[in-house]
PDB file of C-alpha atoms in Angstrom:
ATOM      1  CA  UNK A   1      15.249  -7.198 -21.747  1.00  0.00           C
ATOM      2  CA  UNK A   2      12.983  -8.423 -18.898  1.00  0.00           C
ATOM      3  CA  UNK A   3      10.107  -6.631 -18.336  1.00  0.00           C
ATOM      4  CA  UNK A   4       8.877  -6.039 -14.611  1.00  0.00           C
ATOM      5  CA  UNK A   5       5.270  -5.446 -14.020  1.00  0.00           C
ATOM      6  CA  UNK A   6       4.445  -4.107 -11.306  1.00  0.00           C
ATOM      7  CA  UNK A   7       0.136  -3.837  -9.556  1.00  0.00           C
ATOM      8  CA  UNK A   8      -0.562  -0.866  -7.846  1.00  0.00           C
ATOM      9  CA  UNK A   9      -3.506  -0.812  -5.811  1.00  0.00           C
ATOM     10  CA  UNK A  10      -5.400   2.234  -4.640  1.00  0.00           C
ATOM     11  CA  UNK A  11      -8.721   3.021  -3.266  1.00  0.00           C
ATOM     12  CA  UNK A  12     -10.184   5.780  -5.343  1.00  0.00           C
ATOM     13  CA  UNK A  13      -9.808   7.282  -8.338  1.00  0.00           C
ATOM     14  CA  UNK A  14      -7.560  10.660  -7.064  1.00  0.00           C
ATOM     15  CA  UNK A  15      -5.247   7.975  -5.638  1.00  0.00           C
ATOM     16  CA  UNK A  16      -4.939   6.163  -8.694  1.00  0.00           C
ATOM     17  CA  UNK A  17      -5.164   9.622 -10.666  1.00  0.00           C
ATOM     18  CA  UNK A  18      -1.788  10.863  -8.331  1.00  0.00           C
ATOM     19  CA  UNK A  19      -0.255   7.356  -8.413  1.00  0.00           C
ATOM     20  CA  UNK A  20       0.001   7.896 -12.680  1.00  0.00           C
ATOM     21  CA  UNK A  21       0.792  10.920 -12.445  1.00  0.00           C
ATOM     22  CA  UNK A  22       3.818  10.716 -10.256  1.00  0.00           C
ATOM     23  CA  UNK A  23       5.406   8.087 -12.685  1.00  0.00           C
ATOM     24  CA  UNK A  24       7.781   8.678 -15.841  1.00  0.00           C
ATOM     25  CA  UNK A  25       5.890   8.587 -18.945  1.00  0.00           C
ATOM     26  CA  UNK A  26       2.076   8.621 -16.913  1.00  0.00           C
ATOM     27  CA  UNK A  27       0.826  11.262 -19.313  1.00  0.00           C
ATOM     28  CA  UNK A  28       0.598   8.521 -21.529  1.00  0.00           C
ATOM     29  CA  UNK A  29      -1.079   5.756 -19.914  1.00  0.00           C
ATOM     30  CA  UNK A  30      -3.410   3.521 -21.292  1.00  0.00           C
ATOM     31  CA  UNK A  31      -6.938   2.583 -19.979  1.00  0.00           C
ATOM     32  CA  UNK A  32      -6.626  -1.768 -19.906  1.00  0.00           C
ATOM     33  CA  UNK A  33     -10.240  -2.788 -19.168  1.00  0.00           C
ATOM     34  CA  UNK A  34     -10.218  -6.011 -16.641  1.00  0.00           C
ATOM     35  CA  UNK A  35     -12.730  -9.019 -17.547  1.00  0.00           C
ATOM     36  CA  UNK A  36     -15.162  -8.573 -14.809  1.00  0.00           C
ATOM     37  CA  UNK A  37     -16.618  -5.897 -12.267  1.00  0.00           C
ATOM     38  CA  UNK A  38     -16.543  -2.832 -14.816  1.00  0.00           C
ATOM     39  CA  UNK A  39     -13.332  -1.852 -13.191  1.00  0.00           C
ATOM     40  CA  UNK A  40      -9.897  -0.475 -15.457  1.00  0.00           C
ATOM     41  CA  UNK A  41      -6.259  -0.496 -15.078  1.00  0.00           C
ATOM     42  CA  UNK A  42      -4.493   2.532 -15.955  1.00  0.00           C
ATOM     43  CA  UNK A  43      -1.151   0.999 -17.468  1.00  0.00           C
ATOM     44  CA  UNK A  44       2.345   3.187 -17.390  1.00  0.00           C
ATOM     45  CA  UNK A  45       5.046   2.129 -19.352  1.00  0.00           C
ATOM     46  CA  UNK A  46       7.242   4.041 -16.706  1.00  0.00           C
ATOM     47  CA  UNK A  47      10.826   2.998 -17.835  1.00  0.00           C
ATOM     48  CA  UNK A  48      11.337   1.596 -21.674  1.00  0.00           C
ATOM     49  CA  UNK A  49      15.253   0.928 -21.101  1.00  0.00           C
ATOM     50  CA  UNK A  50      14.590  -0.938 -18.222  1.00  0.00           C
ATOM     51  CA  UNK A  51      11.139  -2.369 -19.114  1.00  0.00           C
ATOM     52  CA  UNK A  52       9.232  -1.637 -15.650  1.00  0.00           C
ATOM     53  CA  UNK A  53       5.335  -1.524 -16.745  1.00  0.00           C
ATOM     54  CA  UNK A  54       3.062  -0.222 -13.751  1.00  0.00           C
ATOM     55  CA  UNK A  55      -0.572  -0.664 -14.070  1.00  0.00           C
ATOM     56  CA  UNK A  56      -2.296   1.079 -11.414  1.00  0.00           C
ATOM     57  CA  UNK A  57      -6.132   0.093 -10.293  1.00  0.00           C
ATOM     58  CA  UNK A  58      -8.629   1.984  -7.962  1.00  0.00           C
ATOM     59  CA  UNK A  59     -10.552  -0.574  -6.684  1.00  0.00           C
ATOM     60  CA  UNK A  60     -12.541   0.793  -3.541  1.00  0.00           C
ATOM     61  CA  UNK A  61     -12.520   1.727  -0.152  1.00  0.00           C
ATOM     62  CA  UNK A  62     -11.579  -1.026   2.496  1.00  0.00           C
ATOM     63  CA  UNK A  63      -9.772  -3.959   2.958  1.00  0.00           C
ATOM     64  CA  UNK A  64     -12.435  -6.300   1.487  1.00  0.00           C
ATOM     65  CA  UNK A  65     -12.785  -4.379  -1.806  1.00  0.00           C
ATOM     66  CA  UNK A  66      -8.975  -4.064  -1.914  1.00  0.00           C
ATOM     67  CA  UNK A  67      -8.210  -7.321  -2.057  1.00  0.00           C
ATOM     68  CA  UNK A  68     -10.957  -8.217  -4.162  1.00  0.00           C
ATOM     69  CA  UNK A  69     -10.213  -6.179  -6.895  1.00  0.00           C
ATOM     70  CA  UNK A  70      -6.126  -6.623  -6.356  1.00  0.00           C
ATOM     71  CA  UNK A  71      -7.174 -10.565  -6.286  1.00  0.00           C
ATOM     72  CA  UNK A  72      -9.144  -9.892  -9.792  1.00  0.00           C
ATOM     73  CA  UNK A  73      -5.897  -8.279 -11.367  1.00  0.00           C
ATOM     74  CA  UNK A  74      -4.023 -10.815 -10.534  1.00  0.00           C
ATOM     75  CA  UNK A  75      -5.620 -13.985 -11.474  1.00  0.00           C
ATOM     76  CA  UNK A  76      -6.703 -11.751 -15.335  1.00  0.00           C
ATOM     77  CA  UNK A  77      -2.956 -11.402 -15.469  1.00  0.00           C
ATOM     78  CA  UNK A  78      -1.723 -14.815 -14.407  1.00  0.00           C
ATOM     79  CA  UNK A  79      -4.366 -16.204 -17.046  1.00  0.00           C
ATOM     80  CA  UNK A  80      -3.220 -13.694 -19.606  1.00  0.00           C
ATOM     81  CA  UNK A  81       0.247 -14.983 -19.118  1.00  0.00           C
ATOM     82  CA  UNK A  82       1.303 -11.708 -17.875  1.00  0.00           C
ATOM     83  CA  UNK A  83       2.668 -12.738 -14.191  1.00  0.00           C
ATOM     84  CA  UNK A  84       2.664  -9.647 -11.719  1.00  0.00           C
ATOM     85  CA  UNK A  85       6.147  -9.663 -10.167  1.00  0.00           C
ATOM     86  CA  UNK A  86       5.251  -7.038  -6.854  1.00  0.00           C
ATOM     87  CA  UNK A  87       2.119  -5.730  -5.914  1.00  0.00           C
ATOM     88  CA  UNK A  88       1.753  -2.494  -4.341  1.00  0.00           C
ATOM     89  CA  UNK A  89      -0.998  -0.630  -2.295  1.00  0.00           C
ATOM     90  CA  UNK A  90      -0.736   2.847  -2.666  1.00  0.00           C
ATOM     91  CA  UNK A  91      -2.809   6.164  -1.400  1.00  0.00           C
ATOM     92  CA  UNK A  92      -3.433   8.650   1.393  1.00  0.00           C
ATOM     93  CA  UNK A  93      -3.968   7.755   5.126  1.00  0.00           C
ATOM     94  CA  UNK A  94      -3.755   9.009   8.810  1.00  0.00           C
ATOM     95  CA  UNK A  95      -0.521   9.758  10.037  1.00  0.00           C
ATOM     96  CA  UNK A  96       0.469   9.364  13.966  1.00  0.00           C
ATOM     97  CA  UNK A  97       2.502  12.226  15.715  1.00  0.00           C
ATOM     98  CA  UNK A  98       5.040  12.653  15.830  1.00  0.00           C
ATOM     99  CA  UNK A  99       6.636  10.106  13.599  1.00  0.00           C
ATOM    100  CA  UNK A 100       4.397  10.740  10.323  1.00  0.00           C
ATOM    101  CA  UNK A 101       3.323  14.872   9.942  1.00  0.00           C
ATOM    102  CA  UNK A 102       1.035  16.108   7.067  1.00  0.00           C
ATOM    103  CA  UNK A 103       2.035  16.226   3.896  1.00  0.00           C
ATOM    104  CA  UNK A 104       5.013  13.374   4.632  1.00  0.00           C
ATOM    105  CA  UNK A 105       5.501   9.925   3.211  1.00  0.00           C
ATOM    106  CA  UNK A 106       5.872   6.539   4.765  1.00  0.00           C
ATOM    107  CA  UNK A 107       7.007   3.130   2.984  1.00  0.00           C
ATOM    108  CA  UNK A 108       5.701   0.260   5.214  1.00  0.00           C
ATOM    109  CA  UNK A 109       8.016  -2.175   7.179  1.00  0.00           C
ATOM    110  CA  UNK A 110       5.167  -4.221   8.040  1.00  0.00           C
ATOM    111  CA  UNK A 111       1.251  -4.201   7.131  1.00  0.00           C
ATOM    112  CA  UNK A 112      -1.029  -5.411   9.994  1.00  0.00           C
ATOM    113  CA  UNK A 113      -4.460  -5.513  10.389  1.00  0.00           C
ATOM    114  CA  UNK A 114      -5.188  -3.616  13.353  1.00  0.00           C
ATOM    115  CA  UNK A 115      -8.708  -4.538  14.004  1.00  0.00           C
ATOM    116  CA  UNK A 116      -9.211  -7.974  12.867  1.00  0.00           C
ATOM    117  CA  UNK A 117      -9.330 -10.296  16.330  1.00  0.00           C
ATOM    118  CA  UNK A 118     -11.880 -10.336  19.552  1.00  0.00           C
ATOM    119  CA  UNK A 119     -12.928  -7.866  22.427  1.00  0.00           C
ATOM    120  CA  UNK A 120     -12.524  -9.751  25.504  1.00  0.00           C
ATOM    121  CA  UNK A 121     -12.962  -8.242  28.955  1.00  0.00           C
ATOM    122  CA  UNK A 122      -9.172  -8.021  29.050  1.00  0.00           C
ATOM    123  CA  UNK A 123      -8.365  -6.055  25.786  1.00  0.00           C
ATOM    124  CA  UNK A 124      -8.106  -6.521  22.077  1.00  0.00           C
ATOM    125  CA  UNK A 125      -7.004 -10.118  21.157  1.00  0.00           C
ATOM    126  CA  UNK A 126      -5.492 -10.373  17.664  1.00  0.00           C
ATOM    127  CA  UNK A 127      -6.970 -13.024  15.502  1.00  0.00           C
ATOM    128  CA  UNK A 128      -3.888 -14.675  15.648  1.00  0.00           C
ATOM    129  CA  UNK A 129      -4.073 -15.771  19.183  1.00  0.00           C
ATOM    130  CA  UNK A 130      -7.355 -17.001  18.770  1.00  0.00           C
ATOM    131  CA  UNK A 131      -5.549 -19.754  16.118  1.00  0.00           C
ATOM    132  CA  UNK A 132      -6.861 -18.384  12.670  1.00  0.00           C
ATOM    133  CA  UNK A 133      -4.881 -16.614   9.817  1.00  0.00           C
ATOM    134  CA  UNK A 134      -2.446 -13.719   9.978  1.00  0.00           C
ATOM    135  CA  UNK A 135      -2.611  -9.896  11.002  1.00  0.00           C
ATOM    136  CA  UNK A 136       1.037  -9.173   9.594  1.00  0.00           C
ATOM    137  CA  UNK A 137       2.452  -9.106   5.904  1.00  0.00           C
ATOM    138  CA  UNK A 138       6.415  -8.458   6.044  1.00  0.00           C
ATOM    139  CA  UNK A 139       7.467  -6.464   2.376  1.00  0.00           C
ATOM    140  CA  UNK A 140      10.680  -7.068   0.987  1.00  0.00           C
ATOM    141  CA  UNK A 141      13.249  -5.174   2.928  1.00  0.00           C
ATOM    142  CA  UNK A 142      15.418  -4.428   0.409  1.00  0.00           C
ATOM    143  CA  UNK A 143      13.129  -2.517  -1.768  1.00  0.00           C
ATOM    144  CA  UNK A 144      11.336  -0.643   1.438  1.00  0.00           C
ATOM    145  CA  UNK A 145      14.880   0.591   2.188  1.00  0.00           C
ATOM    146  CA  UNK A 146      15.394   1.697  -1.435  1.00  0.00           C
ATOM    147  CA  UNK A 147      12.175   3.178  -1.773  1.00  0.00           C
ATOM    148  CA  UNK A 148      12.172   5.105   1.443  1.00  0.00           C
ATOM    149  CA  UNK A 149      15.624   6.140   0.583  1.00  0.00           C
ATOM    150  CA  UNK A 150      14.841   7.584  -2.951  1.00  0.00           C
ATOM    151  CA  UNK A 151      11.172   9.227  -1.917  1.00  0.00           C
ATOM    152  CA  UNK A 152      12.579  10.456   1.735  1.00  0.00           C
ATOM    153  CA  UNK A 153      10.028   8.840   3.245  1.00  0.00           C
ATOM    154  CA  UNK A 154       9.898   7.350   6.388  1.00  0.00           C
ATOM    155  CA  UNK A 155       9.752   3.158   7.729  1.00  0.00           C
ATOM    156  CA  UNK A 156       7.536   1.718  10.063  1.00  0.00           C
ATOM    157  CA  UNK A 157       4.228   0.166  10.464  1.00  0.00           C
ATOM    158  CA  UNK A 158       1.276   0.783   8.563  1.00  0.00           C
ATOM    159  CA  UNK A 159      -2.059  -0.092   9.667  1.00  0.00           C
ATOM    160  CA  UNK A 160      -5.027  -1.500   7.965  1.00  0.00           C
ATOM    161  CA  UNK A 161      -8.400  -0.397   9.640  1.00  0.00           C
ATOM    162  CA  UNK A 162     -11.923  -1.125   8.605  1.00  0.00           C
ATOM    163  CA  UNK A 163     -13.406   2.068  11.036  1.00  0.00           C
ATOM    164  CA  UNK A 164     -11.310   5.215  10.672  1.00  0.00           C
ATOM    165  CA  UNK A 165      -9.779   6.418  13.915  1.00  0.00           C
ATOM    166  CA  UNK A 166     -11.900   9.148  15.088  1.00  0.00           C
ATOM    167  CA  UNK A 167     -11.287   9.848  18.632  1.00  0.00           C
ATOM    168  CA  UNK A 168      -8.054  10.857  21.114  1.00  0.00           C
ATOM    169  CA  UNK A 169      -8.794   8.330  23.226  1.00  0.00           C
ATOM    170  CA  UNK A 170      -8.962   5.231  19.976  1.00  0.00           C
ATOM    171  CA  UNK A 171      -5.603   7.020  18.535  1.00  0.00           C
ATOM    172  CA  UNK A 172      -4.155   6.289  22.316  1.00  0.00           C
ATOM    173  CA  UNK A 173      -5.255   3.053  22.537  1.00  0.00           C
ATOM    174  CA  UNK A 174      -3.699   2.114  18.580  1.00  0.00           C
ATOM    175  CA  UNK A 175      -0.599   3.670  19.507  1.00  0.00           C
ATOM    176  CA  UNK A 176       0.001   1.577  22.645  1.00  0.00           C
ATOM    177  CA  UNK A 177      -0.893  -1.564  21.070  1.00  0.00           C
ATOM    178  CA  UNK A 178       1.315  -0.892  18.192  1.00  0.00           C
ATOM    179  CA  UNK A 179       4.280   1.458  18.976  1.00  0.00           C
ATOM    180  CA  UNK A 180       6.012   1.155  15.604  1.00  0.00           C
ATOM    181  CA  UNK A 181       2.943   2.566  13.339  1.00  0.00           C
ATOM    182  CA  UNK A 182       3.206   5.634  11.674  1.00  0.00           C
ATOM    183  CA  UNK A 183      -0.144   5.209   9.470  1.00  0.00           C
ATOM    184  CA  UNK A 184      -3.729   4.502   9.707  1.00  0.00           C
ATOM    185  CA  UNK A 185      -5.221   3.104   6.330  1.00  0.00           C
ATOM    186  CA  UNK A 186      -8.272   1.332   5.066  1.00  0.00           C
ATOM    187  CA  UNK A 187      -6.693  -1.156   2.651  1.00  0.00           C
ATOM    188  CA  UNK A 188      -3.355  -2.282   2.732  1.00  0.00           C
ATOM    189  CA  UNK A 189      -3.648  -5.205   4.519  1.00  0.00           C
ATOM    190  CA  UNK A 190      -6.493  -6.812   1.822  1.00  0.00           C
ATOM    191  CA  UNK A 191      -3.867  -5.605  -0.982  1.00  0.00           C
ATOM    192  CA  UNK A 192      -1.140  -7.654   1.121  1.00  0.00           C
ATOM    193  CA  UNK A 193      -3.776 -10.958   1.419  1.00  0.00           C
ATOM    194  CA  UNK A 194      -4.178 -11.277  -2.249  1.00  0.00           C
ATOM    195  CA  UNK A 195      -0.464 -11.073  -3.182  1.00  0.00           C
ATOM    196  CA  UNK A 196      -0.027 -13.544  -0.957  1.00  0.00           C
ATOM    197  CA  UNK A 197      -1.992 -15.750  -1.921  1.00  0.00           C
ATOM    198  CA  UNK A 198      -0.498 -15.827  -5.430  1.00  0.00           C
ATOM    199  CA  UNK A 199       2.608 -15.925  -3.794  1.00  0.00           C
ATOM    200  CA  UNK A 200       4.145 -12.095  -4.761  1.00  0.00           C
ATOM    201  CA  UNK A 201       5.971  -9.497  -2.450  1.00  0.00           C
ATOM    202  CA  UNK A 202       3.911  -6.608  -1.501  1.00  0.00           C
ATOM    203  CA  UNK A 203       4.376  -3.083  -0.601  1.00  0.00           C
ATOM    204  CA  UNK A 204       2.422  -0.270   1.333  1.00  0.00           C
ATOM    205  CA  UNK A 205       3.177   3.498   0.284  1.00  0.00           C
ATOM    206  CA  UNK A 206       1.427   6.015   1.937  1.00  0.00           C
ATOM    207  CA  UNK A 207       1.459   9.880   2.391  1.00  0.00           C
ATOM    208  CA  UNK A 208      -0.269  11.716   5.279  1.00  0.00           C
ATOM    209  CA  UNK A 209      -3.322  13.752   4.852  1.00  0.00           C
ATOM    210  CA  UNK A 210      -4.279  14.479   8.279  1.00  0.00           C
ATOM    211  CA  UNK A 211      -3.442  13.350  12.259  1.00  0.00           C
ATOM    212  CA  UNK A 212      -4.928  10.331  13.635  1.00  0.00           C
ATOM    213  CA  UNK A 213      -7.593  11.276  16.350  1.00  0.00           C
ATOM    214  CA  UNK A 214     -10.320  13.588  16.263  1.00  0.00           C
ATOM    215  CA  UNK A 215     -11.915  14.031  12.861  1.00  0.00           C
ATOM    216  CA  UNK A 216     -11.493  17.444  11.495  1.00  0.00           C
ATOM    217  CA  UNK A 217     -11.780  17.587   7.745  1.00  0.00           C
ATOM    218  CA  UNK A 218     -11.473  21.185   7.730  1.00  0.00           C
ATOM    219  CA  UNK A 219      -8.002  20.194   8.723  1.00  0.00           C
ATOM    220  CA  UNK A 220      -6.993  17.719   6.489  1.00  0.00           C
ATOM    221  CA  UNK A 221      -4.420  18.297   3.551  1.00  0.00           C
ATOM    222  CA  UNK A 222      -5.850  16.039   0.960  1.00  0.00           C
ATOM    223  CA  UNK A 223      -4.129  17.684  -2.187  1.00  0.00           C
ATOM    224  CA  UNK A 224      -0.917  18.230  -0.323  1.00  0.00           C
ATOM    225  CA  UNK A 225      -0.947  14.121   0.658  1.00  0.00           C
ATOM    226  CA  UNK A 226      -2.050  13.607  -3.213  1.00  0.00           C
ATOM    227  CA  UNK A 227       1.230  15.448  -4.271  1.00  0.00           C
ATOM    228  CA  UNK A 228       3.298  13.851  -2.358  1.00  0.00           C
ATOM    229  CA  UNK A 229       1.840  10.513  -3.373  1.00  0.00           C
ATOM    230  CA  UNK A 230       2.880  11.645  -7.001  1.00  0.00           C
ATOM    231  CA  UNK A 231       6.754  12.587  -5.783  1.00  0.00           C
ATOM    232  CA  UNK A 232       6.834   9.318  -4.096  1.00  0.00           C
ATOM    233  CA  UNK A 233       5.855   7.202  -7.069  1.00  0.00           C
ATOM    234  CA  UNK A 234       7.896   8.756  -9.245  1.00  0.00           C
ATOM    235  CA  UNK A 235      11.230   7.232  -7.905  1.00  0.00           C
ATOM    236  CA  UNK A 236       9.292   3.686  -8.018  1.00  0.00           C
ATOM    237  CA  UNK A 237      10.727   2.968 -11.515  1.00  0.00           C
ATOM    238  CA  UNK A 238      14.441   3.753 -11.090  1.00  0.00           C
ATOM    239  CA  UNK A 239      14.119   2.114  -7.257  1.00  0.00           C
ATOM    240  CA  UNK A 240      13.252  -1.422  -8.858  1.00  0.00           C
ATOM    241  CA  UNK A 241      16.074  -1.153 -12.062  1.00  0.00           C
ATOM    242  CA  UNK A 242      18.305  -1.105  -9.330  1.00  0.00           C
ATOM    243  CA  UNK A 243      17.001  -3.511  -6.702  1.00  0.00           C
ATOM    244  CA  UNK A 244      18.198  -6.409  -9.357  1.00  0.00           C
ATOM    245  CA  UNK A 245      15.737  -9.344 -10.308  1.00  0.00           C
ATOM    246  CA  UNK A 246      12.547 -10.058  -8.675  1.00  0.00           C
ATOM    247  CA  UNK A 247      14.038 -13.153  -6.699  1.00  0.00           C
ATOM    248  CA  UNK A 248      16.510 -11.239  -4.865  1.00  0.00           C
ATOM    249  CA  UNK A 249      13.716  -8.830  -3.506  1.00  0.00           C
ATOM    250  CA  UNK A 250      13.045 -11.121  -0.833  1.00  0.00           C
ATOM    251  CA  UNK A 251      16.818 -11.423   0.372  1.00  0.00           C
ATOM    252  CA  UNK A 252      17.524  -8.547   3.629  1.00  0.00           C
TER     253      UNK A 252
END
């Protein structure tokens, strides 16, 4: 039988720790040291009938350090012969009311870089109306509705930010320029860049530790977000054994 392997990309190690966790047959994962920067995947083989192998990879905070280390996985698997078929970036974020409380889960309809582009005196310009690059990666539809579906999580818009949120008045201004998020992250788009540019579909899963705005940590509900990072995972396997083959991921 086929196998699918499938990249999952977190930022630290708790993510990573929750992602493994969360998936069928995690308590037996083994450590897969990568050829360069010191860094390890942590490799599930989450569904033997089916042949879906996850290897999940904390590989730091930020969109820059996500998509380096996702980029490294990649290009030590392609070499290895051992072709990543989806590419995931996983973890805990920001949620926006009302659309994404604490302690929920969000798959992501689209990934955009919220804060790469220009000040000008009239607003935020997007660095896509300045003529350079992208700020949105699209993920297969078919497998955010499946996935959303089997974790009862919700859809929308997840944002990649290099500055956390920390203010009323930012969380105002984010939520007017992009009405659909539900999320505030720190590396989802860099996961999204490097799967792209090996050509693989990419997804965003997130679960919501605290509200975008004002920074109160003793407010936040990191374990509670970590859990239901775990729950969330956990229907990953069964979600792609019945989204059919790879290729057809891309079809709406």
């Amino acid at each position: 039988m086929p196998v699918t392997r499938v990249l999952v990309v977190t930022a630290v190690a708790a993510e990573r720790d929750a992602v493994v966790a969360g998936l069928p047959g995690g308590a037996g994962a083994e450590v897969v040291a990568l050829p360069a920067g010191g860094c390890a995947l942590h490799r599930v083989r989450a569904d033997e009938r089916s042949g879906v192998v996850v290897d999940v990879l904390a590989a730091g905070v930020g969109p820059a350090a996500a998509a380096a280390g996702a980029a490294t996985a990649l290009t030590a698997a392609g070499c290895g012969g051992t072709r990543y078929d989806l590419v995931i970036s996983a973890g805990i974020g920001g949620g926006f009311a009302p659309g994404a409380p604490v302690g929920t889960a969000v798959v992501a309809d689209e990934i955009v870089a919220a804060d790469l582009g220009a000040e000008t005196p009239d607003g935020f310009v997007p660095v896509t109306e300045l003529g350079f690059g992208t700020v949105v990666h699209t993920p297969p539809p078919v497998l955010v509705r499946a996935l959303a579906e089997a974790a009862g999580a919700a859809c929308g818009a997840v944002l990649t930010a290099s500055t956390v949120t920390g203010s009323a008045e930012h969380a105002a201004r984010l939520a007017a320029r992009y009405p659909r998020a539900l999320v505030e992250a720190m590396e989802g788009f860099g996961v999204a860049e490097a799967a792209a540019a090996q050509g693989l579909p990419v997804l965003e899963i997130r679960t919501v530790s605290n509200p975008v705005g004002p920074r109160d940590r003793a407010a936040w509900r990191i374990g509670d977000a970590l859990g239901a990072l775990s729950a969330a995972c956990a229907a990953l396997p069964r979600v792609l054994t019945a989204a059919g083959t790879p290729t057809s991921w891309r079809t709406p």
